[in-house]
Tab-separated table of C-alpha atoms and ligand atoms in Angstrom:
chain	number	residue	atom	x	y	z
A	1	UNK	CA	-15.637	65.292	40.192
A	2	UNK	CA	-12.153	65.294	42.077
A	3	UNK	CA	-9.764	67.196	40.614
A	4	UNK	CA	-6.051	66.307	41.669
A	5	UNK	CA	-4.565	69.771	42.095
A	6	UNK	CA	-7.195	70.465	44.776
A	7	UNK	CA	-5.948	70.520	48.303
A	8	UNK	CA	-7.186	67.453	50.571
A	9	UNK	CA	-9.298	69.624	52.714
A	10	UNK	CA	-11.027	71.493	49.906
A	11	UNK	CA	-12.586	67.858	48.584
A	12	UNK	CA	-13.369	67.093	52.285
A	13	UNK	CA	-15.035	69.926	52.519
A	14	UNK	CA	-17.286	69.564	48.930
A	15	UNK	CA	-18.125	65.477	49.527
A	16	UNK	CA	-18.577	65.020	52.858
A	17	UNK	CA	-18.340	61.473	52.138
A	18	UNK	CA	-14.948	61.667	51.395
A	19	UNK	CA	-13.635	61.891	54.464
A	20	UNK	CA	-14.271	58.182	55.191
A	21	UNK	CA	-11.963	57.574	52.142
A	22	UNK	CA	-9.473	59.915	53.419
A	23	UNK	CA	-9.379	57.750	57.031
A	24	UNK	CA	-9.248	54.642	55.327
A	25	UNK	CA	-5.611	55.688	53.582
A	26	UNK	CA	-4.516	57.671	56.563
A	27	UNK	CA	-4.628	60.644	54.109
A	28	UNK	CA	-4.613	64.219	56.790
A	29	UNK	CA	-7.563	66.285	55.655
A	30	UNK	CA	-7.759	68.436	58.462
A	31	UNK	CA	-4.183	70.223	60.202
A	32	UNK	CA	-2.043	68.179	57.422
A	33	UNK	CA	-4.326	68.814	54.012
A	34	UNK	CA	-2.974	71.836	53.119
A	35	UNK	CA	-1.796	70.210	50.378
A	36	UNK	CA	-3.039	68.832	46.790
A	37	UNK	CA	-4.388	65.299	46.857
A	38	UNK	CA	-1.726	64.029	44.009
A	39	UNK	CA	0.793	65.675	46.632
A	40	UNK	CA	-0.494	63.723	49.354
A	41	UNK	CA	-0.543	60.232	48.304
A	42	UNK	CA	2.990	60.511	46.922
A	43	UNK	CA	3.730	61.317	50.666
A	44	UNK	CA	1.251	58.138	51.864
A	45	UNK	CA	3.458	56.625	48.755
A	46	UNK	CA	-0.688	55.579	47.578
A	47	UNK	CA	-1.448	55.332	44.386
A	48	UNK	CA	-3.675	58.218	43.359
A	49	UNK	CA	-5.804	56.212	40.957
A	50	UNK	CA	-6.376	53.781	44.197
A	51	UNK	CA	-7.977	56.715	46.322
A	52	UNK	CA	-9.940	58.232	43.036
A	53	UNK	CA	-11.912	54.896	42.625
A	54	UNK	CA	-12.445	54.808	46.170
A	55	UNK	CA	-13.479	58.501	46.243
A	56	UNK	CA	-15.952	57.886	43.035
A	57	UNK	CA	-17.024	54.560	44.588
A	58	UNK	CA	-18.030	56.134	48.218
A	59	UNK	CA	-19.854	58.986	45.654
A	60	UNK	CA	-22.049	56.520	44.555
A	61	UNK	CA	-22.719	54.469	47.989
A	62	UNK	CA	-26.061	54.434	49.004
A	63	UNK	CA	-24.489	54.670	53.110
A	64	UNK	CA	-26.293	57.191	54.081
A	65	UNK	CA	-24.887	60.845	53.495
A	66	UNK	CA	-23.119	62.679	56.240
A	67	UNK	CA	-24.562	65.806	57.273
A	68	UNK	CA	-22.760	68.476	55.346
A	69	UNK	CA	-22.482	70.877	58.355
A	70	UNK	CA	-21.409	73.458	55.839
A	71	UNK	CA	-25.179	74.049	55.771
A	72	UNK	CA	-25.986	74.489	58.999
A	73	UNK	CA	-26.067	77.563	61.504
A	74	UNK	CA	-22.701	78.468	63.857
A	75	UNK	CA	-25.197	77.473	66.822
A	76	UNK	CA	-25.958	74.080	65.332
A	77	UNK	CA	-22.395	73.375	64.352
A	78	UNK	CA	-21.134	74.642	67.874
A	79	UNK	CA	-23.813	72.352	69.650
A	80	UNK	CA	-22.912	69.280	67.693
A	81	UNK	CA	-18.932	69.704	68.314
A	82	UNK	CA	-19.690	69.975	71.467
A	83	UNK	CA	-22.366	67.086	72.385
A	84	UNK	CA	-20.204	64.622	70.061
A	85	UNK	CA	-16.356	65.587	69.346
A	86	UNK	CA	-15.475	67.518	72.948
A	87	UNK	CA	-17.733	64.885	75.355
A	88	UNK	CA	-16.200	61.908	73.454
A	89	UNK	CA	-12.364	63.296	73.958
A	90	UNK	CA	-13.377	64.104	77.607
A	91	UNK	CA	-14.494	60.276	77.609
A	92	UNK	CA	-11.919	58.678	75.924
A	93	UNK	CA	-9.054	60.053	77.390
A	94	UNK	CA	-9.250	58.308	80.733
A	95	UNK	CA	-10.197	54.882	79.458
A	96	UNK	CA	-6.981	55.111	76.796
A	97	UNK	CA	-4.871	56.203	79.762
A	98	UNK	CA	-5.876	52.987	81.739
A	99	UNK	CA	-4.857	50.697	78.582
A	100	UNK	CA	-2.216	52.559	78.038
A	101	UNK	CA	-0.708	52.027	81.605
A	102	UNK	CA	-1.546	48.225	80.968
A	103	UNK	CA	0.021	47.855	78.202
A	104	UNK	CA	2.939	49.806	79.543
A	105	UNK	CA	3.308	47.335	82.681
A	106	UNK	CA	3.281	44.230	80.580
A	107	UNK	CA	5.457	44.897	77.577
A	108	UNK	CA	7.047	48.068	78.447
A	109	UNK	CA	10.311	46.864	79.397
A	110	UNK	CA	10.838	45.013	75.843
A	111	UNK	CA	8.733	47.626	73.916
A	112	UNK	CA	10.209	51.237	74.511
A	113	UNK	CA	8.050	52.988	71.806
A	114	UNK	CA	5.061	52.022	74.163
A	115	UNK	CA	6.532	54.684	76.966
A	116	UNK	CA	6.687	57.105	74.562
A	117	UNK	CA	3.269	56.640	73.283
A	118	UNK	CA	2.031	56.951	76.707
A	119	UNK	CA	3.929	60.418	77.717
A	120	UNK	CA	2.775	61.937	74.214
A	121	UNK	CA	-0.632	60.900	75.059
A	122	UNK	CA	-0.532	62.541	78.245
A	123	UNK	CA	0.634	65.376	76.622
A	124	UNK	CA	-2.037	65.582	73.871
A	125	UNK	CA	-4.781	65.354	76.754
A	126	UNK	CA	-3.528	67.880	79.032
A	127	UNK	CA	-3.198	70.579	75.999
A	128	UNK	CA	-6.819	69.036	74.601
A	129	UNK	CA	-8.412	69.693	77.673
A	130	UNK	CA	-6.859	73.241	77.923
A	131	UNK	CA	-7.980	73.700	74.532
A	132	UNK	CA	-11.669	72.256	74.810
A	133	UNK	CA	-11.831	74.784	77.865
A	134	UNK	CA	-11.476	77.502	75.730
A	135	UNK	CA	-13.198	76.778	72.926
A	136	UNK	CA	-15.911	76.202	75.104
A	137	UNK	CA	-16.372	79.120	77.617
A	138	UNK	CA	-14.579	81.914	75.431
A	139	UNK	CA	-14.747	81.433	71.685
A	140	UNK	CA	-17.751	79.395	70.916
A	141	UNK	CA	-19.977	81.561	73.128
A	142	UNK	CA	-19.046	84.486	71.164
A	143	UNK	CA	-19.614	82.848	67.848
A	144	UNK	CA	-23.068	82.437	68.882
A	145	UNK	CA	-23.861	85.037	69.771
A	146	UNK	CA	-21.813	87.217	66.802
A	147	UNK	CA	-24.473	84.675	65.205
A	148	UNK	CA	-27.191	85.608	67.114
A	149	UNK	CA	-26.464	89.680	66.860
A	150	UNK	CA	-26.342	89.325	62.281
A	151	UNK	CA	-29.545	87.147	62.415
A	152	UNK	CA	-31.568	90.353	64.185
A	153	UNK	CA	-29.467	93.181	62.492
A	154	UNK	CA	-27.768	94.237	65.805
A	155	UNK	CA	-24.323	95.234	66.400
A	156	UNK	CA	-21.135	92.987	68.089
A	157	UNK	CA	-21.108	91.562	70.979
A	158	UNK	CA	-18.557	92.502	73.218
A	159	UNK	CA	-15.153	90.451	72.853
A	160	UNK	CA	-12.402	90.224	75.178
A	161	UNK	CA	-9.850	89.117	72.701
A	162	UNK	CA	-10.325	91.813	70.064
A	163	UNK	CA	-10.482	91.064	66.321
A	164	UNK	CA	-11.900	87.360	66.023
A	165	UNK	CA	-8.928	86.125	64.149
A	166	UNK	CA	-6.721	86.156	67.335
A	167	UNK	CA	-8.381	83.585	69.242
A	168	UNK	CA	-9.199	81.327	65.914
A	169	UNK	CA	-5.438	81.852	64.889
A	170	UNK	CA	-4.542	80.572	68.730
A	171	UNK	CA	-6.763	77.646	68.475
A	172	UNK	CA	-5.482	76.546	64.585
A	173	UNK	CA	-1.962	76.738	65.896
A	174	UNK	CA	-3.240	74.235	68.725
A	175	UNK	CA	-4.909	72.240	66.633
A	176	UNK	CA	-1.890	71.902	64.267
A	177	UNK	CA	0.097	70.733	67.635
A	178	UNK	CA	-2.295	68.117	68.045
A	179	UNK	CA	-2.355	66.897	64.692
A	180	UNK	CA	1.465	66.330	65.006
A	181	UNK	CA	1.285	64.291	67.980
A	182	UNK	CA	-1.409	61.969	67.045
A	183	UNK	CA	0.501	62.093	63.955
A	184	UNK	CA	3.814	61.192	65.305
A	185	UNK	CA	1.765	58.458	68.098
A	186	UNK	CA	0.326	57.031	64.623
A	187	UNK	CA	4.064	56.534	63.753
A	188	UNK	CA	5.377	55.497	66.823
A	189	UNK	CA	2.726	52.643	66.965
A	190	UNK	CA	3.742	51.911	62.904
A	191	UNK	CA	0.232	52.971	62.134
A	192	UNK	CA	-1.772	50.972	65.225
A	193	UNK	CA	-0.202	47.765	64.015
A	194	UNK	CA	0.138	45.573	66.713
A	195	UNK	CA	2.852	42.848	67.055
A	196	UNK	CA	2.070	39.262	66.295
A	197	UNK	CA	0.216	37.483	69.573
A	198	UNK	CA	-0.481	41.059	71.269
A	199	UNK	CA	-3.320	40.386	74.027
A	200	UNK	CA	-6.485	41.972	73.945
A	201	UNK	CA	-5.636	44.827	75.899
A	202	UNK	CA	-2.876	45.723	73.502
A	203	UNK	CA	-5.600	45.490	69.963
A	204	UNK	CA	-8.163	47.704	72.226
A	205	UNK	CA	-5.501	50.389	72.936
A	206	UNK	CA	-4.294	50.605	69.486
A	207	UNK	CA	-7.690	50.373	68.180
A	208	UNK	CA	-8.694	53.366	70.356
A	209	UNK	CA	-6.056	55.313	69.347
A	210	UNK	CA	-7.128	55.158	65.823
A	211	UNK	CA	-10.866	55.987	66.876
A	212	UNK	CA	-9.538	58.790	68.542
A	213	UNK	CA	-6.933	59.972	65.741
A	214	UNK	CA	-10.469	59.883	63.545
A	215	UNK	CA	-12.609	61.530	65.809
A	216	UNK	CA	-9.935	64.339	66.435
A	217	UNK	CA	-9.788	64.827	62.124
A	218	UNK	CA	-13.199	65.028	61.798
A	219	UNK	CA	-13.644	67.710	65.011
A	220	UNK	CA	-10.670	69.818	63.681
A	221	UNK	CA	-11.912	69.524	60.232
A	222	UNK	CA	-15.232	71.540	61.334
A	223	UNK	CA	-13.608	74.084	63.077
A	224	UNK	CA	-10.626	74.588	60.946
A	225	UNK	CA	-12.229	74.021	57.612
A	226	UNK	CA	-16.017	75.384	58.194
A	227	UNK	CA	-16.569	76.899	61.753
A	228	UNK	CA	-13.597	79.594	61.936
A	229	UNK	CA	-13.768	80.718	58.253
A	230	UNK	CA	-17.693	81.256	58.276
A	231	UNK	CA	-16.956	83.006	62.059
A	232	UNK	CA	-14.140	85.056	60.238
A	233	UNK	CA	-16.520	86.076	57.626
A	234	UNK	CA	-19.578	86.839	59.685
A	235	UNK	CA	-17.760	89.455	61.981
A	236	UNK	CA	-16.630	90.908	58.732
A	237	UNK	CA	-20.341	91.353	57.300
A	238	UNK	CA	-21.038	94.213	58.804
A	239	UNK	CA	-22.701	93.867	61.997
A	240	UNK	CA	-22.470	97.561	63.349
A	241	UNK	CA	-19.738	97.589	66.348
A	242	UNK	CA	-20.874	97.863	69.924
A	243	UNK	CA	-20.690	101.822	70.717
B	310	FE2	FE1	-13.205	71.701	69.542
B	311	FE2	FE1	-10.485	73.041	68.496
């Protein structure tokens, strides 16, 4: 049952199948939902009995269930962000930047939001990539194998970075940074709405956008909401520390 003074990202993370709900409104459940849900569709200026039907209506969908990852090991959690969330933003990133640049050539000298779409994009990718790189060959390896070391009763591994909140508190702050620039391309683009005749190329830019502003809520919502905490909490279960 959803209770209205619970923040958006504590009812993402009980019903998985919420999040769906939360796209379809545009309600932030990952950087942005911080905040409690009667809070947030004020702000979406939703009605709150609107997205509490929808909520108890996806309950009782018989779509199958997402798999609530809040279940599963670091390793499996760490291999599925990987194989689906980082290799589709290492995809989708070049392909956007080619419609981008097309739609920037053929309506960029009436549309002027269009240019700054593109150069926030750019932005976005060159810190994602930075980002993915790190989560990648610094943090995630140690998580499994912090993982790894509890499961057989041994002590830490060895870190580089110190206490495992540094690094997580490094990558939240990024992902917050890219939650406000999808955010603010989502607002630039007046939510992916495209203007009245737009050509193909235009609908398949703005349509990837949204894909990607998805995809990039539901990758942040695993690490932010599930991944880091559990890591937090697993280096503080007393593992013995390497000598
Ligand atoms: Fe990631
Ligand atoms: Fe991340």
């Amino acid at each position: 049952m959803t209770n209205l003074t619970q923040t958006v990202r504590e009812i993402a993370l009980e019903q998985p199948h919420s999040i769906r709900v939360f796209e379809r409104f545009g309600i932030d459940y990952c950087c942005g939902g911080r905040k409690p849900l009667a809070e947030a569709c004020v702000e979406k200026q939703i009605a709150v009995d609107e997205v509490l039907s929808a909520l108890e209506a996806a309950a009782g969908s018989i779509a199958p269930l997402p798999i609530d990852w809040s279940q599963a090991t670091l390793g499996a959690l760490i291999d599925h962000i990987v194989a689906t969330h980082h290799v589709y933003v290492k995809s989708e990133l070049p392909r956007l930047a080619v419609l981008a640049q097309k739609v920037v050539n053929r309506h960029g000298d009436t549309q002027a939001h269009l240019l700054a779409i593109q150069s926030l994009l750019v932005l976005l990718g060159d810190e994602l990539i930075h980002h993915l790189g790190k989560e990648e060959h610094v943090l995630f390896p140690y998580i499994a194998k912090l993982e790894g070391a509890l499961t057989a009763g041994g002590a830490h591994p060895e870190a580089c970075f110190g206490d495992i909140s540094h690094p997580i508190a490094m990558m939240t702050s990024e992902h917050d940074a890219a939650g406000a620039m999808i955010a603010e391309i989502r607002r630039l683009s007046d939510d992916y709405t495209t203007p009245v005749g737009a050509c193909p190329t235009y609908h398949a830019f703005y349509d990837g956008l949204k894909e990607f502003e998805n995809d990039l809520h539901q990758h942040i919502h695993l690490e932010n909401n599930i991944l880091f905490p559990k890591a937090i909490a697993m280096e503080a279960a007393g593992v013995g520390v390497t000598a």
